[in-house]
Tab-separated table of C-alpha atoms in Angstrom:
chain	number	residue	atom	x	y	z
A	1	UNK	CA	9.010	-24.581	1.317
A	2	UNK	CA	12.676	-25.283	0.011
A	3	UNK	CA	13.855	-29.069	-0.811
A	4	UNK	CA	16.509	-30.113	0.431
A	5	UNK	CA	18.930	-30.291	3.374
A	6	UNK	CA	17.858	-28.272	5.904
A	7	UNK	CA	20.277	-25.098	6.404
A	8	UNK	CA	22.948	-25.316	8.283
A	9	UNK	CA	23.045	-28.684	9.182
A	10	UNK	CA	26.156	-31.559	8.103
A	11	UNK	CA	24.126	-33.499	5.553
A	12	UNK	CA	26.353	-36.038	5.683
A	13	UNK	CA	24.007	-38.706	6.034
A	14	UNK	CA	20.453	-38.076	4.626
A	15	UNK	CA	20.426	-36.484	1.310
A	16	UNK	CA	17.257	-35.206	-0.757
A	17	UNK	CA	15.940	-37.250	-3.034
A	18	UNK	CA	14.385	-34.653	-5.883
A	19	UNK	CA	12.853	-37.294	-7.641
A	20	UNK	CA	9.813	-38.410	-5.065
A	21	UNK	CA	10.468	-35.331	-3.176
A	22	UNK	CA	11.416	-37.062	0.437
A	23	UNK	CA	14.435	-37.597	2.816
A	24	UNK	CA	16.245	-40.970	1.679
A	25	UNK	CA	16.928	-42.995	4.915
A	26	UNK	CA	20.727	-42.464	6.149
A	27	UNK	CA	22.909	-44.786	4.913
A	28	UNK	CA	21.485	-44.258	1.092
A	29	UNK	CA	23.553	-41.828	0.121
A	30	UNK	CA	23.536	-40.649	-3.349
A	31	UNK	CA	26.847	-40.420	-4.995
A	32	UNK	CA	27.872	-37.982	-7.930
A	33	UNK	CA	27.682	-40.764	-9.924
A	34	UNK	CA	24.095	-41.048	-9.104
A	35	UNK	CA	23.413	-37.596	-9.845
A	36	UNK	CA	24.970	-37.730	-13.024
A	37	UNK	CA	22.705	-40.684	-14.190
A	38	UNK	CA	20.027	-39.060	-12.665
A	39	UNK	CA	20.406	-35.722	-14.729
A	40	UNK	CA	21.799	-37.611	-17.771
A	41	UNK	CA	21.191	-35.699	-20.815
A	42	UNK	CA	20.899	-32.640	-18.446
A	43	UNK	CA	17.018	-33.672	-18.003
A	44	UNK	CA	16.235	-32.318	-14.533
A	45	UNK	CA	13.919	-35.202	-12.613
A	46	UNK	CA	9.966	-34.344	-12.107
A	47	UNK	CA	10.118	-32.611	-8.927
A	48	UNK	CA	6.716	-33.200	-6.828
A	49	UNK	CA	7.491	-29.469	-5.277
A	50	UNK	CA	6.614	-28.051	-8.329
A	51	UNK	CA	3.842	-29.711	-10.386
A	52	UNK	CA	3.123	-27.133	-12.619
A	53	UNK	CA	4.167	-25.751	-15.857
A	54	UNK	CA	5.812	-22.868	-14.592
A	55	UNK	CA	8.973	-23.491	-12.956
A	56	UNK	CA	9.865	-19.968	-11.939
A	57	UNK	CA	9.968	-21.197	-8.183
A	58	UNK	CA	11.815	-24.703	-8.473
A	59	UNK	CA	14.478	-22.712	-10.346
A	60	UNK	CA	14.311	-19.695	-7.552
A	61	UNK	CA	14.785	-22.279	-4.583
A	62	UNK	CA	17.220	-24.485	-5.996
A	63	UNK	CA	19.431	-21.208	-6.496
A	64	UNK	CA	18.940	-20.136	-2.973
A	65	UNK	CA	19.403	-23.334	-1.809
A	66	UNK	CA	22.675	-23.677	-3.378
A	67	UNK	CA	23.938	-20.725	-2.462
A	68	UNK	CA	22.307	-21.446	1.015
A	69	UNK	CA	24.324	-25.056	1.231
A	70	UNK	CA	27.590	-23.823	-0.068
A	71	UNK	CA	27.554	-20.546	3.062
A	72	UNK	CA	27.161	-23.540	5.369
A	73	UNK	CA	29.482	-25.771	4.270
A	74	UNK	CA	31.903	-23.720	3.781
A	75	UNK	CA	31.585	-21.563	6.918
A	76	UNK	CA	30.950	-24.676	9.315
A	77	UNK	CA	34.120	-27.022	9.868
A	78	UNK	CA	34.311	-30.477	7.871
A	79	UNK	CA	31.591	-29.177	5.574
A	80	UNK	CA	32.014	-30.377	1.899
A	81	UNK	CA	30.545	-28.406	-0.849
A	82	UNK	CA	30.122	-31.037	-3.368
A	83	UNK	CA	27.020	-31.757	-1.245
A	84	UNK	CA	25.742	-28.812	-2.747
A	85	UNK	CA	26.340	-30.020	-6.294
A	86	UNK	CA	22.713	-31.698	-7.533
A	87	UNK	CA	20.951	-27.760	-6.271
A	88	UNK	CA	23.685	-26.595	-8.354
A	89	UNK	CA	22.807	-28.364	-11.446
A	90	UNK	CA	19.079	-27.935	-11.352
A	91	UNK	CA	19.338	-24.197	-10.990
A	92	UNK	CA	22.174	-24.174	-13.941
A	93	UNK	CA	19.825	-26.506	-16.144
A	94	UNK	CA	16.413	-24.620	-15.414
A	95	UNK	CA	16.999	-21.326	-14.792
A	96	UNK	CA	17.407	-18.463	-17.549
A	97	UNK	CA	20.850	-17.680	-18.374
A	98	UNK	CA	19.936	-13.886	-17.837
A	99	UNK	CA	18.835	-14.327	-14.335
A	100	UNK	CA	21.152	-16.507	-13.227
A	101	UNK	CA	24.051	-13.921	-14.180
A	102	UNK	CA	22.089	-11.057	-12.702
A	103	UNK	CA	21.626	-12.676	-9.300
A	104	UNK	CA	25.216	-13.066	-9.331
A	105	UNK	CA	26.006	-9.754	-10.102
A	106	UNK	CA	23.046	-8.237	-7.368
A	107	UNK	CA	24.855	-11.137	-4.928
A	108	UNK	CA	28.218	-9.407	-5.593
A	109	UNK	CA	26.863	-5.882	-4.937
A	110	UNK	CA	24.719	-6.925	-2.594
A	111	UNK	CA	21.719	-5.873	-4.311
A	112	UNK	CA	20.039	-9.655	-4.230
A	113	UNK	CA	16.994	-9.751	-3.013
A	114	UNK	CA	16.789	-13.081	-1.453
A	115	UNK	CA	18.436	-14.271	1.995
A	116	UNK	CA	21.755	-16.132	1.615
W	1	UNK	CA	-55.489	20.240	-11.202
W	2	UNK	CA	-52.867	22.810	-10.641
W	3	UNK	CA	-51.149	21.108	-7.839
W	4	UNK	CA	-49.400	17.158	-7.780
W	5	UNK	CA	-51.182	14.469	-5.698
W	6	UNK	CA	-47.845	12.874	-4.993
W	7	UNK	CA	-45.405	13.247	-2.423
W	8	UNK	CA	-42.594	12.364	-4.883
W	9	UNK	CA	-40.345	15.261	-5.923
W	10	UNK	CA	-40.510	16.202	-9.445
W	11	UNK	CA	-37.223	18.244	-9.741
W	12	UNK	CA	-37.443	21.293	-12.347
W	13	UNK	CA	-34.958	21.383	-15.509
W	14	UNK	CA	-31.306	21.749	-14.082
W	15	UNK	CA	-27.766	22.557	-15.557
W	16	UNK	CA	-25.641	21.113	-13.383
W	17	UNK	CA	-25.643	17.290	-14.745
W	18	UNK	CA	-24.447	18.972	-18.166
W	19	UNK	CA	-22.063	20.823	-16.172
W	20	UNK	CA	-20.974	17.945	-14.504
W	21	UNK	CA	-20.491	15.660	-17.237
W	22	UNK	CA	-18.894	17.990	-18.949
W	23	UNK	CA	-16.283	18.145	-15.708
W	24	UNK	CA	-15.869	14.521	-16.010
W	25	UNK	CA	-14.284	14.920	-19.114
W	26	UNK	CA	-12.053	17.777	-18.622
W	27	UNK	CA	-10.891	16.320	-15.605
W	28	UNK	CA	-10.300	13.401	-17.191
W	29	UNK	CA	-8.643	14.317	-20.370
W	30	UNK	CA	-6.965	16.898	-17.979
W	31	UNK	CA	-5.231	13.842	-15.471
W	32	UNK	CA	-3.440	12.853	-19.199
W	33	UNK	CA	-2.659	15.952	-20.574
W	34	UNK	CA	-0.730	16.439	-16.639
W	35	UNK	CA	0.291	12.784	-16.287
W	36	UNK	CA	1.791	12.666	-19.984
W	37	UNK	CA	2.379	16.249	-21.268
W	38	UNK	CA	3.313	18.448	-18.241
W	39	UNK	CA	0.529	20.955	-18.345
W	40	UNK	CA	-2.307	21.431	-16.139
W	41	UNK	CA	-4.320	23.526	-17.989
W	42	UNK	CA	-7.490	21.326	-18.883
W	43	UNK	CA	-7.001	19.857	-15.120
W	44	UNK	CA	-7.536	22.922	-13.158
W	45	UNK	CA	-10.440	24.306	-15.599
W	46	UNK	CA	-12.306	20.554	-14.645
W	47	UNK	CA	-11.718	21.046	-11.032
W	48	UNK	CA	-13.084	24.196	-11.509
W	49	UNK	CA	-15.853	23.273	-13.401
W	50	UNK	CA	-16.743	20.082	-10.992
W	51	UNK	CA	-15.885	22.202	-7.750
W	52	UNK	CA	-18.811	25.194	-9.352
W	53	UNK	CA	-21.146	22.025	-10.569
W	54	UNK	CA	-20.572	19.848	-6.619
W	55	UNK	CA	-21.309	23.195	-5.070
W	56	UNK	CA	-24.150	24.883	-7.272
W	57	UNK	CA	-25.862	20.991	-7.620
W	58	UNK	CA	-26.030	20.398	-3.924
W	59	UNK	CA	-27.050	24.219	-2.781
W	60	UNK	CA	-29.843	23.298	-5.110
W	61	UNK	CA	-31.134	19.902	-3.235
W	62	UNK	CA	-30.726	21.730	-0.233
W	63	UNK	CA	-33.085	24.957	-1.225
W	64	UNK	CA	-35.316	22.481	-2.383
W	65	UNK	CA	-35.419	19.767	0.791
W	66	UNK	CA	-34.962	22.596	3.721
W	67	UNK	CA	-36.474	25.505	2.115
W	68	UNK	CA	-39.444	24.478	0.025
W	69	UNK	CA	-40.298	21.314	1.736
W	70	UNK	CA	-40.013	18.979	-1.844
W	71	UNK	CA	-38.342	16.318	0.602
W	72	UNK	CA	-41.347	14.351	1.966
W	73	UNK	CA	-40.616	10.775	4.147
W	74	UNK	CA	-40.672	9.062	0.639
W	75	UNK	CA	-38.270	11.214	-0.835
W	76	UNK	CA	-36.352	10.941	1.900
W	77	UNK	CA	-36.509	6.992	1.654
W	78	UNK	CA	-35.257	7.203	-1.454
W	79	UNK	CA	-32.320	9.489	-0.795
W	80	UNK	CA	-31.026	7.375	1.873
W	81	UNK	CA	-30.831	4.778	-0.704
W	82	UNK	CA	-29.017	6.524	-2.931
W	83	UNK	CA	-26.575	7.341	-0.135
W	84	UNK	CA	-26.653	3.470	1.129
W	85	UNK	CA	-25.332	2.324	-2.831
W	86	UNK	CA	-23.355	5.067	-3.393
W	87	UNK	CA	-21.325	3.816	-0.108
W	88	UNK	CA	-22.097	0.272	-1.582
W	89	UNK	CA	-20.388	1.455	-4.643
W	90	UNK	CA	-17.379	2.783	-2.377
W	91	UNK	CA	-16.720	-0.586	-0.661
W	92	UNK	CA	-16.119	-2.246	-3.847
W	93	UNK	CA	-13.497	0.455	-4.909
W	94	UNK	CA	-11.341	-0.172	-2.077
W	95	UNK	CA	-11.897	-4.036	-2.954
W	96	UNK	CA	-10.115	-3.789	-5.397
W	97	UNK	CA	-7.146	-1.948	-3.784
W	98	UNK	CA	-7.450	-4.717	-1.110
W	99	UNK	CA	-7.309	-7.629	-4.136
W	100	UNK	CA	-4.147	-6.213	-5.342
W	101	UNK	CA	-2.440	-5.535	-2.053
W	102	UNK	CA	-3.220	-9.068	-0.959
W	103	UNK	CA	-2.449	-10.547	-4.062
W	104	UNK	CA	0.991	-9.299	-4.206
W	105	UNK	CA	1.501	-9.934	-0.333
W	106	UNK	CA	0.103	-13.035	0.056
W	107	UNK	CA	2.451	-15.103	-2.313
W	108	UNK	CA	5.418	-12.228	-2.837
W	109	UNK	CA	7.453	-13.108	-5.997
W	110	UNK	CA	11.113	-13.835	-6.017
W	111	UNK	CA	11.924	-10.493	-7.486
W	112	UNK	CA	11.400	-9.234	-4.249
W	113	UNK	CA	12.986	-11.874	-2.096
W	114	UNK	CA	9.715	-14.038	-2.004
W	115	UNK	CA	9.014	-12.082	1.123
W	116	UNK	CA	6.891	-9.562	2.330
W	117	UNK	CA	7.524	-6.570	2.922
W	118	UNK	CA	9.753	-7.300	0.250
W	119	UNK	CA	14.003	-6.812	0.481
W	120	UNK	CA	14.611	-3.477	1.365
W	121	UNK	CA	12.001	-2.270	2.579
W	122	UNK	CA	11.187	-0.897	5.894
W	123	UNK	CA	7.952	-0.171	7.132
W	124	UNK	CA	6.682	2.094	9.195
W	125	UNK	CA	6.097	0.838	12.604
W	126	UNK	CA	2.219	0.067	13.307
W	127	UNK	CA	2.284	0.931	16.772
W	128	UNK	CA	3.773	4.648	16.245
W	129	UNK	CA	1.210	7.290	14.466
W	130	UNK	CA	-1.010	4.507	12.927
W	131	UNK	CA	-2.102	3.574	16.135
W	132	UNK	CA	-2.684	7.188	16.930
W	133	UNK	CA	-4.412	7.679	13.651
W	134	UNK	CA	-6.480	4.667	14.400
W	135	UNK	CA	-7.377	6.205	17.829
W	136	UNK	CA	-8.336	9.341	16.210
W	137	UNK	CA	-10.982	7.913	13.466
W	138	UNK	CA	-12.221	5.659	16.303
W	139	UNK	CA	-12.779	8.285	18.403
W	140	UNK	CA	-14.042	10.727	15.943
W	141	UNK	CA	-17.013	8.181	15.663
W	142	UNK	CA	-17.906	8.484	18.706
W	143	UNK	CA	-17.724	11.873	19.118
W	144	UNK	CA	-20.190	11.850	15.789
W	145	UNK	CA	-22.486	9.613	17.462
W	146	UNK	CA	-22.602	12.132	20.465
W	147	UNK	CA	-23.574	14.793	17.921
W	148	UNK	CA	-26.736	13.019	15.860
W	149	UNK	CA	-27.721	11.891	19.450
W	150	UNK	CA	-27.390	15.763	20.449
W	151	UNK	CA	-29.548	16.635	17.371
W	152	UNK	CA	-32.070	14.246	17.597
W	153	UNK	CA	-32.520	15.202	21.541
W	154	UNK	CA	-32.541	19.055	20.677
W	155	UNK	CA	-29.771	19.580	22.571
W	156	UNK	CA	-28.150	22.493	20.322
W	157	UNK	CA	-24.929	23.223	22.368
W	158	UNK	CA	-23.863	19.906	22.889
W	159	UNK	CA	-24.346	18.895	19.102
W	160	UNK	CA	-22.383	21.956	17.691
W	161	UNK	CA	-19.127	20.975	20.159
W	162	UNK	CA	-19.845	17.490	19.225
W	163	UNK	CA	-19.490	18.305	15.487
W	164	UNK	CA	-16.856	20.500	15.710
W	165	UNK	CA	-14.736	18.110	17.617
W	166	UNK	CA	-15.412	15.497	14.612
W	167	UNK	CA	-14.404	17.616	12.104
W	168	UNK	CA	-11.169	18.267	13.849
W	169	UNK	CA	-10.610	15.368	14.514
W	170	UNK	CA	-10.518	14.511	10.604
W	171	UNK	CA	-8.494	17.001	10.114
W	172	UNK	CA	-5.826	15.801	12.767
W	173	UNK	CA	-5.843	12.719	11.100
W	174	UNK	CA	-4.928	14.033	7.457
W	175	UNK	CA	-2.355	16.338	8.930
W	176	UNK	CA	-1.033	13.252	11.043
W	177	UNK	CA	-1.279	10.933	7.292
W	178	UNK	CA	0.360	14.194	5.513
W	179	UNK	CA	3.407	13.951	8.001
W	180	UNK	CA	3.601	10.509	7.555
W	181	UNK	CA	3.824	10.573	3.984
W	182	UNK	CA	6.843	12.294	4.758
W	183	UNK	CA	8.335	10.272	6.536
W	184	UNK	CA	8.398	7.516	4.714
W	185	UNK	CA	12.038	5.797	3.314
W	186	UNK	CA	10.171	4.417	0.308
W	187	UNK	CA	7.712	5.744	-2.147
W	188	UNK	CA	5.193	5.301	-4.880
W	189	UNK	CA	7.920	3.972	-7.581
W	190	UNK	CA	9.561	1.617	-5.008
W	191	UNK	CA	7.655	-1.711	-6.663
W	192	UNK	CA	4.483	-2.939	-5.809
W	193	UNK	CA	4.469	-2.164	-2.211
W	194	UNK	CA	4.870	1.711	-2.469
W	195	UNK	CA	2.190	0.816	-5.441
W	196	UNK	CA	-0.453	-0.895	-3.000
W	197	UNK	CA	0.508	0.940	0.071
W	198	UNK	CA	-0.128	4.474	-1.177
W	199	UNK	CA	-2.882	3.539	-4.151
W	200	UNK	CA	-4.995	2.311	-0.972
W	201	UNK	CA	-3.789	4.475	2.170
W	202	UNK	CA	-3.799	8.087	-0.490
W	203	UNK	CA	-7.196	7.300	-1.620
W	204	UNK	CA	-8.385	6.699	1.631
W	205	UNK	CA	-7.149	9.804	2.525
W	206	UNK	CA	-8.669	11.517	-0.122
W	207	UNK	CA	-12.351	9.883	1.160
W	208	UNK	CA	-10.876	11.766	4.724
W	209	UNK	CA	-10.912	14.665	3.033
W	210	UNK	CA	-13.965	14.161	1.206
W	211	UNK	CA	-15.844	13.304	4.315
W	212	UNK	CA	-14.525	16.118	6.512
W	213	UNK	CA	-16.089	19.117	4.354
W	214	UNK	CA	-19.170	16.618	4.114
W	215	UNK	CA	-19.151	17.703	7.589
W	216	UNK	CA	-17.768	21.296	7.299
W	217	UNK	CA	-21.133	21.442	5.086
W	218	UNK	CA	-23.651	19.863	7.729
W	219	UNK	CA	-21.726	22.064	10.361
W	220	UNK	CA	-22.595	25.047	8.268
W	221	UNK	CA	-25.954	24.117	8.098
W	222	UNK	CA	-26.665	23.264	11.555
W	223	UNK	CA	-25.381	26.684	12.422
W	224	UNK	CA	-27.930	28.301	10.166
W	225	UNK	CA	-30.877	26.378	11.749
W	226	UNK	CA	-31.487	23.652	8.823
W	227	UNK	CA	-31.758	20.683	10.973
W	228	UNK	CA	-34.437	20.115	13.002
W	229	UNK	CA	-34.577	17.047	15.489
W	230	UNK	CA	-36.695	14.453	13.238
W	231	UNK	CA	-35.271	15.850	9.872
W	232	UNK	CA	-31.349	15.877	8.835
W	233	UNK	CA	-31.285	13.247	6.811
W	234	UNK	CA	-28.085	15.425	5.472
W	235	UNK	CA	-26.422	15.179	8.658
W	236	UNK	CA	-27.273	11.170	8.701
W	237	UNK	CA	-26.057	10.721	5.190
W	238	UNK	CA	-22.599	12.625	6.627
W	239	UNK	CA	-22.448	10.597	9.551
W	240	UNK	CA	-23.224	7.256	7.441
W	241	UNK	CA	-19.921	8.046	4.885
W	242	UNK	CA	-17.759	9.230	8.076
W	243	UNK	CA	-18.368	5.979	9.572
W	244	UNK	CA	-17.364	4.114	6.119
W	245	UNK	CA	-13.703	5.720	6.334
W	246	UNK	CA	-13.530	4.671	9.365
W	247	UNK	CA	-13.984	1.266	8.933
W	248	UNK	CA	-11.965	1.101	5.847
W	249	UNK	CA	-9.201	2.925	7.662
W	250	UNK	CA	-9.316	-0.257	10.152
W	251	UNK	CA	-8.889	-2.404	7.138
W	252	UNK	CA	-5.900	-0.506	6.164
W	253	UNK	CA	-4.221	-0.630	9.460
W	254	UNK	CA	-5.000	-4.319	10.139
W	255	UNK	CA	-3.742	-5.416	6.658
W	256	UNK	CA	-1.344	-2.902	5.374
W	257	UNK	CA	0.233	-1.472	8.192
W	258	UNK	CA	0.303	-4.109	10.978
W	259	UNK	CA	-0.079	-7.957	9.341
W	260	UNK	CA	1.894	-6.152	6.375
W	261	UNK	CA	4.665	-5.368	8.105
């Protein structure tokens, strides 16, 4: 179960909230601003998703659903990427340097396993 | 007294659980010496020595049940349990090919697209020769149910067909499973599910083959007037382990081939 706007769709209005893990009413949008307080210090909010100790999964969505956000936005017309920006930082900030680059590369050759 | 007043069966000195041990171990040590080394040496002479120990051991039983009468109703009793935990015993062997195989299916890992059957694989399609395999097993328990009802009714005709048409039915089904195995665009290597799918579906083959000379045997027997309409427990204990592959075969298609596809 990803977090996070669901695919495909504008996102102009709602955004995730990662911290308590719910839609924020529209009109509440969270700036870039926002996210950069948020993530200050690069420490990645407590993400009810993923309670445990092992984060192997939050860092595994939030990649996919970066990638996933950035195909639809930039694919569907008036679709702004820096939407995709705070799934961007939590996969840079939890995720293994090593994995991170070799999902790129598989995602280049198209050897990646998951669905973008 | 120069005679026992017991029905048990006191079974005179015999070889062939030295022999057999000793089996175990070459075959064992053998499985390495092929697995790690390239040479097969130490794994033919133990599949030698087990095939001469399985065949020698069990000619043995049978001179003593059918020939000199050792196998009273209480011995009997107590082979049938022997056969009911050795099946027991069977059940929890594929258990544990059915932990792993769910284990790995139920929650698939992203390494494999957090999917099942994971990225890039394609499975073979349950309603093509699974479904025939499954008709065959299914109907090769019937046809065995035909033959201990053809025994036990002395009907001697109708229970040598009904045999016969069991064991090639068996047969059918491990040339249909060979074939398959052939077909397949992934294998073994290809991650854990060419692990779990031929780990469970190869050794359930290999009970297929296991029970269809079980058969060949009883068919053998029957031929040469060993079974008599009250007493094969031989046949039953055949007709018991046939059944067992059957229903694990039904496991196999229900969770591996069709929900795992």
């Amino acid at each position: 179960m990803a977090p996070g706007p669901r695919r495909g769709s504008a996102c102009e209005q709602a955004f995730y909230d990662g911290i308590s893990g719910c839609w924020q009413p529209s009109g509440v949008s969270t700036t870039a601003e926002d996210i950069r307080t948020k993530i200050k210090d690069y420490k990645i909010p407590f993400d009810s998703h993923f309670p445990n100790q092992n984060e192997t999964r939050n860092c595994w969505l939030n990649y996919l659903d970066f990638h996933h956000c950035e195909k639809a936005m930039t694919t569907s017309e008036g679709g702004d990427v820096s939407m995709c920006e705070w799934y961007q930082r939590v996969y840079k900030s939890l995720c293994p340097v090593s994995w991170v680059s070799a999902w790129d590369d598989g995602r280049a050759e198209g050897a990646f396993p998951g669905k973008i | 007294m120069t005679h026992q007043t017991h029905a048990f069966h006191m079974v005179n000195p015999s070889p062939w659980p030295l022999t057999g041990a000793f089996s175990a171990l070459l075959l064992t040590s053998g499985l390495v010496m092929w697995f790690h080394y390239n040479s097969a040496t130490l794994l033919s002479l133990g599949l030698l020595a087990n095939t001469l120990t399985m065949y020698q051991w069990w000619r043995d039983v049978i001179r003593e049940g059918t020939y000199q009468g050792h196998h009273t109703p209480i011995v009997q009793k107590g082979l049938r349990y022997g056969m009911i935990l050795f099946i027991v015993s069977e059940v929890f062997f594929f258990a544990g090919f059915f932990w792993a195989f769910y284990h790995s299916s139920l929650v698939p890992t992203h390494d494999l697209g957090g999917c099942w059957p994971p990225t890039g694989i394609t499975p073979l399609n349950p309603l093509e020769v699974p479904l025939l395999n499954t008709s065959v097993l299914l109907a090769s328990g019937v046809s065995i149910t035909w033959a201990h009802h053809s025994l036990m009714e002395g009907k001697r005709n109708n229970m040598n067909q009904a045999l016969l048409i069991t064991i090639l039915l068996g047969v059918y089904f491990t040339i249909l499973q060979a074939s398959e195995y052939f077909e397949t665009s992934f294998s073994i290597s290809d991650g854990i599910y060419g692990s779990t799918f031929f780990m469970a579906t190869g050794f359930h083959g290999l009970h297929v083959i296991i029970g269809s000379t079980f058969l060949i045997i009883c068919l053998l027997r029957q031929l040469n007037f060993h079974f008599t309409s009250k007493h094969h427990f031989g046949f039953e204990a055949a007709a018991w382990y046939w059944h067992f592959v059957d229903v694990v075969w039904l496991f196999l298609y229900v969770s591996i081939y069709w929900w795992g596809s």
